Short mmCIF file of C-alpha atoms in Angstrom, two decimals:
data_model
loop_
_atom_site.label_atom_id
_atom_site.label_comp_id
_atom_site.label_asym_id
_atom_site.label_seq_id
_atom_site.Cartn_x
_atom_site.Cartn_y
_atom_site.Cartn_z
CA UNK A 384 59.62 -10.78 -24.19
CA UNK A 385 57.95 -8.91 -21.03
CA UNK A 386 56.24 -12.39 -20.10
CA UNK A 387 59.87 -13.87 -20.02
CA UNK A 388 60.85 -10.71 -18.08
CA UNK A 389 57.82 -11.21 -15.85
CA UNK A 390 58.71 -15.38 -15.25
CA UNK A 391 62.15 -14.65 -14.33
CA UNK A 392 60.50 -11.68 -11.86
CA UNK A 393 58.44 -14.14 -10.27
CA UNK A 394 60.91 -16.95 -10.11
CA UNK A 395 63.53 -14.40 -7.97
CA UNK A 396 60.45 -13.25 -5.88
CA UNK A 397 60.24 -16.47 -4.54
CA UNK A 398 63.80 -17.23 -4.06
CA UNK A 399 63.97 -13.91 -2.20
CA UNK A 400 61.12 -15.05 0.27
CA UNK A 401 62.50 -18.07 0.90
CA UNK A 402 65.83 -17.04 1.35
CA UNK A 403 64.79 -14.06 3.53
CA UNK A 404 62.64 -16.09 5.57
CA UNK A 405 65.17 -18.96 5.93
CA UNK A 406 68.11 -16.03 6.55
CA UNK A 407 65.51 -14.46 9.47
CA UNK A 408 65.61 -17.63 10.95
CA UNK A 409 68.96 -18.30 11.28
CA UNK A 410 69.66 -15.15 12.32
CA UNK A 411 66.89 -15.24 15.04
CA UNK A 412 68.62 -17.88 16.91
CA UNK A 413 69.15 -16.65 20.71
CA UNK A 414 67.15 -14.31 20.14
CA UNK A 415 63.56 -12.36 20.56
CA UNK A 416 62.85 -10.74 16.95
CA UNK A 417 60.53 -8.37 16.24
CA UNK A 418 58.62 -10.03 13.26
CA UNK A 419 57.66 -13.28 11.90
CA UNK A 420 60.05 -14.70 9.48
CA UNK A 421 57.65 -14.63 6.79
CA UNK A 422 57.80 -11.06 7.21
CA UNK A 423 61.05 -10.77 6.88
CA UNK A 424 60.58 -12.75 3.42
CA UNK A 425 58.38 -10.53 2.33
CA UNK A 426 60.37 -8.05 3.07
CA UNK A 427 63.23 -9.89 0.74
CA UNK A 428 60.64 -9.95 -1.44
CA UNK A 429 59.87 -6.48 -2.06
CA UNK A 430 63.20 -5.71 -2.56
CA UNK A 431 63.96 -7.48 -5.06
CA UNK A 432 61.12 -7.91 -7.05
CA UNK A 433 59.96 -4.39 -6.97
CA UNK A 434 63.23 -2.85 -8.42
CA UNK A 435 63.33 -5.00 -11.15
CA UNK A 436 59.65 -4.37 -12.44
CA UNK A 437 60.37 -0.29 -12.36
CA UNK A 438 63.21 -1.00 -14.58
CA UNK A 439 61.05 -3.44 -16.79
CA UNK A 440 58.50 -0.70 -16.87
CA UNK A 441 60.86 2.26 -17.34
CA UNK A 442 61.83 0.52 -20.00
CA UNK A 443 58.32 -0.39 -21.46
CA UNK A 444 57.58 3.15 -21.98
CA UNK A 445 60.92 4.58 -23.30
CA UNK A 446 62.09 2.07 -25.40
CA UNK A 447 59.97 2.53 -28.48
CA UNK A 448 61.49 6.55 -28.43
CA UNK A 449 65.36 5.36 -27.82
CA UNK A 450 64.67 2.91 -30.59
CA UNK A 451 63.29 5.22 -33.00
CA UNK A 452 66.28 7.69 -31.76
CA UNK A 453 68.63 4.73 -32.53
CA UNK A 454 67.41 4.07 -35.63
CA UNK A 455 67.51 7.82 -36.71
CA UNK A 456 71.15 8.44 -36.08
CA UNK A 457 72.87 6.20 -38.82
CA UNK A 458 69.97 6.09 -41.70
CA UNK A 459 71.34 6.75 -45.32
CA UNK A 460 70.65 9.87 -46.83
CA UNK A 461 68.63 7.83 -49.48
CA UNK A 462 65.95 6.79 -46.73
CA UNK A 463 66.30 10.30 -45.08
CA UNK A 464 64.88 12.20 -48.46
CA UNK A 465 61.95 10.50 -48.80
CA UNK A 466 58.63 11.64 -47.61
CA UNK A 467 58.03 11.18 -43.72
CA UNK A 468 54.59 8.06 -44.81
CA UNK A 469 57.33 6.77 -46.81
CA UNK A 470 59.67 6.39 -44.47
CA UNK A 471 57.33 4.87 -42.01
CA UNK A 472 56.60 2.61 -44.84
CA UNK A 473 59.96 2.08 -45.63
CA UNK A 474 60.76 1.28 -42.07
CA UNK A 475 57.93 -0.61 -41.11
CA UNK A 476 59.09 -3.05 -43.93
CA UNK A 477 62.20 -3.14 -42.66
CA UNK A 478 61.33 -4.51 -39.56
CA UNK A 479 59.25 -7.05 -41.41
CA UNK A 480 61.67 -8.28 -42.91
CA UNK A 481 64.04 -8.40 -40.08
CA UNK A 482 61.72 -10.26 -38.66
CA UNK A 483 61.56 -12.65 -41.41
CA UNK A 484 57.99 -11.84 -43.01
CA UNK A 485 57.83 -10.64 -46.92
CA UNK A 486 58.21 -6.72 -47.69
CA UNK A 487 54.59 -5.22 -48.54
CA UNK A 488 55.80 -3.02 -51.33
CA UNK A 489 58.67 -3.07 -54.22
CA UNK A 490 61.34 -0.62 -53.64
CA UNK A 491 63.47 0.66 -56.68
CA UNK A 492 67.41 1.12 -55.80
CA UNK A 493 68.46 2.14 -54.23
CA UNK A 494 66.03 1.75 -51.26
CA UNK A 495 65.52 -2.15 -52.28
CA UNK A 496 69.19 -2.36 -51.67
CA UNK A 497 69.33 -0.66 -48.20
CA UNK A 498 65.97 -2.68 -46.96
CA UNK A 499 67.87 -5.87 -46.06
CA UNK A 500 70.73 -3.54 -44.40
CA UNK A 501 68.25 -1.61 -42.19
CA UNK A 502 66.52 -4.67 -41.38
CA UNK A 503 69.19 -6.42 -39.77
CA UNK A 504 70.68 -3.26 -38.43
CA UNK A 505 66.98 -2.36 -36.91
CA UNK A 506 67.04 -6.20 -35.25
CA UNK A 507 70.39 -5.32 -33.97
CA UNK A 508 69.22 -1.94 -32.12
CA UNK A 509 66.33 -4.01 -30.82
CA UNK A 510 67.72 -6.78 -29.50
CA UNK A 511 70.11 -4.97 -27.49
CA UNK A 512 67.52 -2.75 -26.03
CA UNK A 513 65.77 -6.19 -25.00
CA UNK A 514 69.16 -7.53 -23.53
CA UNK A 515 69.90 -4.68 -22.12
CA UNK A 516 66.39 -3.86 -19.91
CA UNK A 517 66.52 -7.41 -19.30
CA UNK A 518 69.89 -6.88 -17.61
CA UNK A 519 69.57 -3.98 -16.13
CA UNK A 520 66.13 -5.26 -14.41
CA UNK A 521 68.36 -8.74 -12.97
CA UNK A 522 71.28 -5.67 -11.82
CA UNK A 523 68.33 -4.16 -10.09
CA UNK A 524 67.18 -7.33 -8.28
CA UNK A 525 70.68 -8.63 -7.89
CA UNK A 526 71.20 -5.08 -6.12
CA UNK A 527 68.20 -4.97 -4.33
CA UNK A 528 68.81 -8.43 -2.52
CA UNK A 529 72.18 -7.35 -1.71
CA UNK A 530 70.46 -4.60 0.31
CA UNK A 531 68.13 -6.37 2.30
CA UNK A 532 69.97 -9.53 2.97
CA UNK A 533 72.06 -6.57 5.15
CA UNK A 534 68.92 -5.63 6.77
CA UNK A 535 67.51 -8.90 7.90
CA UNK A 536 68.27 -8.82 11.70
CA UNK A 537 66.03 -9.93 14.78
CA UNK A 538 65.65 -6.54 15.47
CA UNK A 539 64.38 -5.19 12.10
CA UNK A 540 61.35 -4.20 12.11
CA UNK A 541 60.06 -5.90 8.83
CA UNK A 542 56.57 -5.92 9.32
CA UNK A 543 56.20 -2.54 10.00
CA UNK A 544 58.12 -1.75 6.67
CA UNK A 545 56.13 -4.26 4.74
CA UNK A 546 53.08 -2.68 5.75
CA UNK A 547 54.20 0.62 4.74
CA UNK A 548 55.07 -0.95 1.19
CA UNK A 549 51.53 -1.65 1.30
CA UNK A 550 50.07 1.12 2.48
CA UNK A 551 52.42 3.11 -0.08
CA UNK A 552 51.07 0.55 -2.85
CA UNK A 553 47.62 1.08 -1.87
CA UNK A 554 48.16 5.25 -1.75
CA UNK A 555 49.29 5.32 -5.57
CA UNK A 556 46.43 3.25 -6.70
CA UNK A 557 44.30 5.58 -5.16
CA UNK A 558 45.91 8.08 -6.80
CA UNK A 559 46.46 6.93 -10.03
CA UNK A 560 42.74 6.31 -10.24
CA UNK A 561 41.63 9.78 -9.25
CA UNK A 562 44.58 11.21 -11.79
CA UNK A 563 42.71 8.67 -14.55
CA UNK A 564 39.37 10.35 -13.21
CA UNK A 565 40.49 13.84 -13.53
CA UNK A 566 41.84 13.18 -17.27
CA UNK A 567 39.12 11.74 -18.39
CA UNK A 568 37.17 14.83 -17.21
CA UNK A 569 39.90 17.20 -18.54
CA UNK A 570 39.83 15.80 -22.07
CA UNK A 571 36.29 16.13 -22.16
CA UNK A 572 35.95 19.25 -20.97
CA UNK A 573 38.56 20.45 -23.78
CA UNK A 574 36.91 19.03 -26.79
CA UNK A 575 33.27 20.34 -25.46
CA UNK A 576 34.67 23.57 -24.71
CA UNK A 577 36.12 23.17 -28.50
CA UNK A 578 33.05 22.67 -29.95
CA UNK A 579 31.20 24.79 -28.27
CA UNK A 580 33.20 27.69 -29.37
CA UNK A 581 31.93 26.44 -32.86
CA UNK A 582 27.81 25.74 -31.80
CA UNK A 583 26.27 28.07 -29.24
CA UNK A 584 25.51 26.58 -26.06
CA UNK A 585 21.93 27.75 -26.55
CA UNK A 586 21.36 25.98 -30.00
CA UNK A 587 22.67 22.84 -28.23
CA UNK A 588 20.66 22.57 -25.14
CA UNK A 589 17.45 24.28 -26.55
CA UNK A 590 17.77 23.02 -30.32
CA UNK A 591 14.93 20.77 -31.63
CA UNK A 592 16.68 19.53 -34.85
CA UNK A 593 19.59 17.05 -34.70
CA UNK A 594 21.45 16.49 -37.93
CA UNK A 595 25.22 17.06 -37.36
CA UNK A 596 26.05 16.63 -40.73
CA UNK A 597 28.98 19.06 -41.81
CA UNK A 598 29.61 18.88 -45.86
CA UNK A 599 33.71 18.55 -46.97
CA UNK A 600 32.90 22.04 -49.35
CA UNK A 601 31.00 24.45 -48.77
CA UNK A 602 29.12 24.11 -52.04
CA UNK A 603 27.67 20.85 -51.41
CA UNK A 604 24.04 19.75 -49.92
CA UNK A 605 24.20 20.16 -45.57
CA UNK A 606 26.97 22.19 -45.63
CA UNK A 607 25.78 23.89 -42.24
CA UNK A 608 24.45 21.09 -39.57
CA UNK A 609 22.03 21.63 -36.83
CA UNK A 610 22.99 20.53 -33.65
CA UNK A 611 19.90 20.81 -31.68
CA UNK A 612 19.87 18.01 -28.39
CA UNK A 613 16.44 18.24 -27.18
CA UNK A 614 15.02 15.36 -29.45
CA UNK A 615 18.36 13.39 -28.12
CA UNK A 616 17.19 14.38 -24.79
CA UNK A 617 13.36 13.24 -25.51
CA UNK A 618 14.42 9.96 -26.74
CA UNK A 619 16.97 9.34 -23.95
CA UNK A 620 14.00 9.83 -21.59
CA UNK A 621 11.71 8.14 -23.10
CA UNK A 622 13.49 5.12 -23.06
CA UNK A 623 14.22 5.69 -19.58
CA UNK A 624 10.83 5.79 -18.53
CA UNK A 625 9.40 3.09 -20.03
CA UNK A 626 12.28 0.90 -18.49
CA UNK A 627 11.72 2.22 -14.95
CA UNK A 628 8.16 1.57 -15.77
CA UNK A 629 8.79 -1.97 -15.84
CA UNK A 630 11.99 -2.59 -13.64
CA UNK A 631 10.64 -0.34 -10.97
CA UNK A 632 7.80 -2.72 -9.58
CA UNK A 633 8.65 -5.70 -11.10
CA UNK A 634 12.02 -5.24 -9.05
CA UNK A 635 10.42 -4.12 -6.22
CA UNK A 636 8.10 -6.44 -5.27
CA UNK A 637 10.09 -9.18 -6.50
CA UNK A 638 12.42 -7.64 -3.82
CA UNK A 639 9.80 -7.61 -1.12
CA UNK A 640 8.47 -11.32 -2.26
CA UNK A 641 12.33 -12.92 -1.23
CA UNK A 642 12.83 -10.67 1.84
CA UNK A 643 9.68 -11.13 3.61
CA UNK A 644 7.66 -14.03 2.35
CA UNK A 645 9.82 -16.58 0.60
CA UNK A 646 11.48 -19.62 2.57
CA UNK A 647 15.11 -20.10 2.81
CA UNK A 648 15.09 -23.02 0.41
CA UNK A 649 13.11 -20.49 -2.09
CA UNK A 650 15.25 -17.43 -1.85
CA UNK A 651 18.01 -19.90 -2.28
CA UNK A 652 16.70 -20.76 -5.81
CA UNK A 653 15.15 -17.64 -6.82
CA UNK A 654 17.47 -14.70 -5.90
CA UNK A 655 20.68 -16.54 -8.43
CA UNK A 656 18.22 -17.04 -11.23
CA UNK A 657 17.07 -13.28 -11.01
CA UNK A 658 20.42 -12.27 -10.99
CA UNK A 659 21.74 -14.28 -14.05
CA UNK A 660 19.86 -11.51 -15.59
CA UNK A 661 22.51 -9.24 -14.33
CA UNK A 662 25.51 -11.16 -15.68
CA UNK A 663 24.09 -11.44 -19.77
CA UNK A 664 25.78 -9.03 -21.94
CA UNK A 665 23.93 -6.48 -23.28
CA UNK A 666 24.51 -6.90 -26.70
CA UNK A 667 22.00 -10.60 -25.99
CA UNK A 668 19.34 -8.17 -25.24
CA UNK A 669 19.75 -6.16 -28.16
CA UNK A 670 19.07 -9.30 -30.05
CA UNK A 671 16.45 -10.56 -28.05
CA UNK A 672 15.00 -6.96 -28.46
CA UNK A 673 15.68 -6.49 -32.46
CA UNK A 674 14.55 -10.43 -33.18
CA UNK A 675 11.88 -11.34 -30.51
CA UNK A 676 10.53 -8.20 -28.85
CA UNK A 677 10.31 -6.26 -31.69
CA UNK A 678 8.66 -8.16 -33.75
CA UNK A 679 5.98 -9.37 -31.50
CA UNK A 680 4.70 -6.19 -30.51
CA UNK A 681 5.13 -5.11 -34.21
CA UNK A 682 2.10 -8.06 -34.76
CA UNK A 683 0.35 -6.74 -31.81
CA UNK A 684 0.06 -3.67 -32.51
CA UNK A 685 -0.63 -4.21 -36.74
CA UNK A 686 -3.71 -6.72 -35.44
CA UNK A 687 -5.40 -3.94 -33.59
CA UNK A 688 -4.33 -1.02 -36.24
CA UNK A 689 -6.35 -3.79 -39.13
CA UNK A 690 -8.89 -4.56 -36.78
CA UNK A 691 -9.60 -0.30 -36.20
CA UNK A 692 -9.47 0.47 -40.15
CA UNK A 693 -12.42 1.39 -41.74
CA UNK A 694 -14.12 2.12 -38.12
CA UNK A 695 -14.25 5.40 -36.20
CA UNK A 696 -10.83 4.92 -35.08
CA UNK A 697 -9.70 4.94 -38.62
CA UNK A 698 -6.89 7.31 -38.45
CA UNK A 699 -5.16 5.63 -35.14
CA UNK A 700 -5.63 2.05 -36.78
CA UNK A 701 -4.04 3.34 -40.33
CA UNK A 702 -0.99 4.49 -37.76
CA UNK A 703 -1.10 1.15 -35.84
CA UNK A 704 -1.03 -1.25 -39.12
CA UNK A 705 2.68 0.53 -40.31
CA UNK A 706 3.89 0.02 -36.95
CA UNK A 707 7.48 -1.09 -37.23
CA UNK A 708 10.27 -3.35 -35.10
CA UNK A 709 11.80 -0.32 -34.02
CA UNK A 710 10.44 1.65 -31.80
CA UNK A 711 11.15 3.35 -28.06
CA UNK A 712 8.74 0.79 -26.52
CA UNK A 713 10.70 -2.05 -27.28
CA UNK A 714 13.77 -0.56 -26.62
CA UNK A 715 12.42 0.52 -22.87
CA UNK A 716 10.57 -2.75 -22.43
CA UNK A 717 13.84 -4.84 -23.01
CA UNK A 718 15.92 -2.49 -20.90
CA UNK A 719 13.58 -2.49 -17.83
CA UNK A 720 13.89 -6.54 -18.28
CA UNK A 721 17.96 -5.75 -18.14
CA UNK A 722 16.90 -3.37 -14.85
CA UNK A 723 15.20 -5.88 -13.02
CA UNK A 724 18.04 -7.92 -11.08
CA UNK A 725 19.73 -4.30 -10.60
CA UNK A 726 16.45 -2.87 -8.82
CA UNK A 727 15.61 -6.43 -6.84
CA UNK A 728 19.23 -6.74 -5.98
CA UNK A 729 19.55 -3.38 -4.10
CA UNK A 730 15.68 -3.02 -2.96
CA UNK A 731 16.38 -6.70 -1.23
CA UNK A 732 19.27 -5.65 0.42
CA UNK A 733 18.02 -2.13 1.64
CA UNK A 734 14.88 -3.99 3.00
CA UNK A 735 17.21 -6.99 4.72
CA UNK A 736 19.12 -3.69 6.17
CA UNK A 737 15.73 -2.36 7.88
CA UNK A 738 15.82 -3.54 11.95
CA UNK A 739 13.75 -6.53 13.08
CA UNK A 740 12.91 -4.80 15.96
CA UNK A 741 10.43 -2.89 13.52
CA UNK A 742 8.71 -6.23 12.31
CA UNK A 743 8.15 -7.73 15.89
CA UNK A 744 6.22 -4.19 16.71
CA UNK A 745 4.04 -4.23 13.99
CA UNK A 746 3.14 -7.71 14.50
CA UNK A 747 3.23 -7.30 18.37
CA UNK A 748 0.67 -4.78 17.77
CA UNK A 749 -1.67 -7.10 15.46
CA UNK A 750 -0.45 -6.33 11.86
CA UNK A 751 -0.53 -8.83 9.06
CA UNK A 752 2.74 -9.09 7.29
CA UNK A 753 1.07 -7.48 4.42
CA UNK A 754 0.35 -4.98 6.49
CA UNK A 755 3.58 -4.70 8.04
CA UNK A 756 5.58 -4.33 4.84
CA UNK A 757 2.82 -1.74 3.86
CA UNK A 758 3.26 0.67 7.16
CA UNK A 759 6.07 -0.39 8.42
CA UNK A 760 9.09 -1.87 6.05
CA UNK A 761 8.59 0.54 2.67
CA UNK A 762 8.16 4.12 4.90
CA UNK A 763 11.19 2.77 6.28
CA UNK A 764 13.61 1.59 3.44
CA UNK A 765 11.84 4.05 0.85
CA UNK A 766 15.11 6.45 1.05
CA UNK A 767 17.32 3.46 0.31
CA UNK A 768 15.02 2.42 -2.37
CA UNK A 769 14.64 6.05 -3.77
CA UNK A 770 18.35 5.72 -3.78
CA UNK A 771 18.06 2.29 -5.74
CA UNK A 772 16.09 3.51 -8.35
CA UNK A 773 18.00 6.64 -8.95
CA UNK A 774 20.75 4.22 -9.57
CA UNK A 775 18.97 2.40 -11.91
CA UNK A 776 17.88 5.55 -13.62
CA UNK A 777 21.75 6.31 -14.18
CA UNK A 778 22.38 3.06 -15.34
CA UNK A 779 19.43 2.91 -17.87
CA UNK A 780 20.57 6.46 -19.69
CA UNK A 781 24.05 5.15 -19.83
CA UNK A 782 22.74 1.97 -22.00
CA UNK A 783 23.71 1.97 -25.63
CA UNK A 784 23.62 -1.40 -27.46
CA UNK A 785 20.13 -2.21 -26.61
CA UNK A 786 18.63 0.96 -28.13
CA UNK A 787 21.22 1.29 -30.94
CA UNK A 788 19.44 -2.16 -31.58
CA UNK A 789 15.67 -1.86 -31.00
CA UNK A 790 15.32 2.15 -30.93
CA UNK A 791 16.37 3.33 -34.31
CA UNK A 792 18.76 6.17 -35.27
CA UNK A 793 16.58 8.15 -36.25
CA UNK A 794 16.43 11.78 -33.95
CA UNK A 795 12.65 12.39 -33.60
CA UNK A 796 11.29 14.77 -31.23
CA UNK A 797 8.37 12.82 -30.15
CA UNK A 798 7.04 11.34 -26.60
CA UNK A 799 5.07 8.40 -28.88
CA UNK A 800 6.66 5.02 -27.55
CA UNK A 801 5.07 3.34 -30.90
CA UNK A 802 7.93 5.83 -32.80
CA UNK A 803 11.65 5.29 -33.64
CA UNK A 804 14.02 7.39 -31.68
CA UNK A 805 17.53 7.74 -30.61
CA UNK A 806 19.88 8.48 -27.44
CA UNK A 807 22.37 10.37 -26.22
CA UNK A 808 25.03 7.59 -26.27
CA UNK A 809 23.93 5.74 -29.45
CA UNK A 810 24.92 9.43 -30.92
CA UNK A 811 28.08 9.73 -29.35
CA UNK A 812 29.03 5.98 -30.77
CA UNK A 813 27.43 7.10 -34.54
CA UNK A 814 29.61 9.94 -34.78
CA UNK A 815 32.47 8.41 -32.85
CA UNK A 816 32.73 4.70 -35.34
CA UNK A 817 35.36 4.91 -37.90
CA UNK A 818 37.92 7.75 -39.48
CA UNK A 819 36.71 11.18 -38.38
CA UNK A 820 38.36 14.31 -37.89
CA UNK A 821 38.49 16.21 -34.79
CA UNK A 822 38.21 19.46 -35.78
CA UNK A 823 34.62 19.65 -37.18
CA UNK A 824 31.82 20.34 -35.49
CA UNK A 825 30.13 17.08 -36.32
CA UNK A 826 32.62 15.15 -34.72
CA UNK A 827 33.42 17.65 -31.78
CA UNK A 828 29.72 17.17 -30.78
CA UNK A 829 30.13 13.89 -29.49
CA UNK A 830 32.20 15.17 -26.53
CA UNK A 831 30.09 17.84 -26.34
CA UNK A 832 26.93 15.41 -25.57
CA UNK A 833 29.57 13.49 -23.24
CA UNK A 834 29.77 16.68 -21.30
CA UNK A 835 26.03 16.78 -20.93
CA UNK A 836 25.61 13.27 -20.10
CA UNK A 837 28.22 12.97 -17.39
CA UNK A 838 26.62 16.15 -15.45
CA UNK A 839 23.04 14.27 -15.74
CA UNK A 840 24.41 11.40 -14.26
CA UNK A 841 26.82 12.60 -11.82
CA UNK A 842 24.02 14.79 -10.35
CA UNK A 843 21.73 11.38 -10.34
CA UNK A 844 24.43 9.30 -8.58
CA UNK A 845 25.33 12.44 -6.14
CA UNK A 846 21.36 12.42 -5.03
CA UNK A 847 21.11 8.71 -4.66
CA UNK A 848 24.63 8.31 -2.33
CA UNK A 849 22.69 11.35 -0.46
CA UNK A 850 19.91 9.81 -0.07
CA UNK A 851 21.34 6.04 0.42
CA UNK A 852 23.74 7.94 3.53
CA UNK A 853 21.00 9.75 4.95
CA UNK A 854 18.83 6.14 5.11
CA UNK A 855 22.45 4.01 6.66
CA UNK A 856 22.88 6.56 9.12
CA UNK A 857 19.26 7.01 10.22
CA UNK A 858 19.23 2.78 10.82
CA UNK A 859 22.59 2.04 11.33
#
């Protein structure tokens, strides 16, 4: 019904902008107006489309309540004993069958009885509420053209109006998106502060066991759970690591290779198959990390550990021949592949920002271009990149599928790349997936690594915008 609502919206939009427009006209004959009269339909416009959607929305939001009030006022005392799940069952069948779809359960009499009743009675309440926002949204419109077809004069000024509409459009975007910003923030805040009234801070931030498992009784096996980040903390960092290791200077020069030394035909070719990298999901390279990666560098690896048994080196080849799929080098590898349009992307542009002026007195003074983007171009752009990187940094702690994938679950304290580990955000989706209850620790601890993982990266992303200002307005 709200894409009807929306149609018919549309449809008197546009009959308000042409009739305000053609009105303006008329109107503006022998005389010197003071806007366009498109303006003036836009004006119309406004006017009568932006009434009606705040009564379609109004409506949106409190017509579920009204209809639940509705429905409330006139139920039989037979429906009103029953338990409150059984009379959401009861009613949620009703409006099944209003809606002509088969009951889900058997009701004895006499609720079996007063199902068909309530069902037509609950498509009664809700078709009127339909009728009646879609109504009182064509009242609104109605009224709303009435009001500016009195307003349409040469002398109006409509485009001044119309750009206040804007800017007033614009404003509570803005501010709807900081409000979303500081609520997100707020319930996160609440639930950490919630579970950390249960786990010390201390035990969190400096514990080296992670097993939030919190038993129903308290007789039963890991009844008390130890919620210990630091090997959450390890892993995440780990991981990181390796992936700048790889997106870092693979990005870079890769970066420097289209700025400064390919053609334009090249860079045409090149740059948008780097950065169809950027555009695959990530869930494609958890794949290509679990079923290609993985496994190849499990062979590798299992070689040399057969090759080293029964040498010197015993010990490390016993350890390299039960080498697994998963492991915190794979995961790494296959993010710092996911990095690598993100790093080239931004290093290109930071060294396409760097002045020309620069390159014509390095090679006015004799440089080579390798040279030149040596001494010259990275001193120059390497707060921009520093920036860059930071970025990327952010970006590669907040990844989840590819090391839920390729890394494990398993929390080991451990800085071995060849081991299984686990991250920050693949623990906040574990304990997050499926029914859970909010009051126990186990589950509470999500928000409390949220917390945690939000200040990392805020702090990374303040530093980097730093950085990134101090390099625009050095070169600007």
């Amino acid at each position: 019904m709200i894409w009807i609502y929306l149609l018919v919206i549309f449809a008197l939009g546009a009959a308000a902008y042409l009739g305000g427009r053609e009105l303006a006209r008329r109107r503006a004959v022998g005389a010197r107006p003071h806007s366009r009269p498109g303006q003036h339909g836009a004006y119309a416009l406004i006017w009568v489309a932006v009434p009606a959607l705040v009564v379609v929305i109004l409506s949106g939001v409190f017509s579920a309540p009204l209809e639940r009030q509705l429905i409330a006022v006139d139920t039989p005392d037979s429906v009103t004993a029953l338990e409150p799940f059984r009379r959401q069952a009861f009613f949620a069948d009703a409006q099944r069958v209003g809606r002509g779809q088969p009951s889900l359960q058997i009701w004895e009499r006499p609720l079996a009885e007063q199902l068909p009743i309530e069902a037509r009675r609950m498509v009664s309440i809700e078709r009127t509420l339909q009728w009646g926002s879609g109504l009182a949204a064509l009242l609104a419109a109605i009224l709303g053209g009435l009001f500016v077809s009195t307003q349409i004069r040469p002398k109006t000024r409509a485009r001044n109006r119309v750009e206040g509409w804007i800017w007033g459009a614009l404003f509570v975007c803005s501010v709807v998106a900081i409000l979303t910003t500081v609520g997100i923030i707020a319930s996160l805040a609440f639930d950490s502060f919630r579970f950390f009234e249960k786990v010390p801070v201390f035990d969190f931030l400096f514990g080296t066991k992670w097993s939030p498992q919190i038993a129903i009784r308290a007789d039963q096996v890991g009844s008390s759970g130890a919620f210990g980040a630091v090997p959450l903390f390890a892993g995440t960092f780990l991981i990181m690591i390796i992936a700048m290791c790889v997106a870092a200077p693979i990005g870079l020069m890769s970066a420097i290779y289209l700025s400064e030394y390919a053609g334009r035909n090249t860079r045409s070719i090149i740059k948008p198959v780097l950065e169809i990298l950027a555009g695959v999901p990530t869930v494609v390279y958890g794949f290509f990390a679990a079923l290609t990666v993985g496994p190849a560098l499990r062979v590798f690896f299992n070689e040399i550990g057969l090759f080293l048994i029964g040498g010197p080196l015993d010990g490390m080849g016993q350890y390299l021949a039960l080498v697994q799929n998963q492991m915190a080098l794979t995961a790494g590898a296959v993010m710092g592949i996911m990095l690598i349009p993100f790093v080239s992307s931004l290093s290109d542009d930071i060294l396409n920002a760097v002045p020309q002026s620069l390159r014509d007195g390095s090679f006015a003074m004799g440089a080579t271009k390798s040279e030149t983007v040596k001494r010259v171009l990275l001193p120059a752009a390497l707060p921009g990149i520093a920036g860059a990187l930071l970025l990327a940094v952010s970006r590669a702690i907040g990844e989840t599928m590819i090391v839920t994938m390729a890394a494990g679950l398993a929390a080991n304290l451990t800085l071995n790349p060849l081991d299984t580990v686990t991250t920050v955000t693949v623990q906040i989706v574990t304990l997050l997936t499926g029914d859970q209850e909010f009051n126990s620790a186990k589950t509470l601890s999500a928000f409390g690594l949220g917390l945690t993982l939000f200040l990392v990266t805020l702090l990374l992303n303040i530093i980097a915008q730093r950085i990134v200002q101090t390099y625009r307005e050095q070169y600007d």
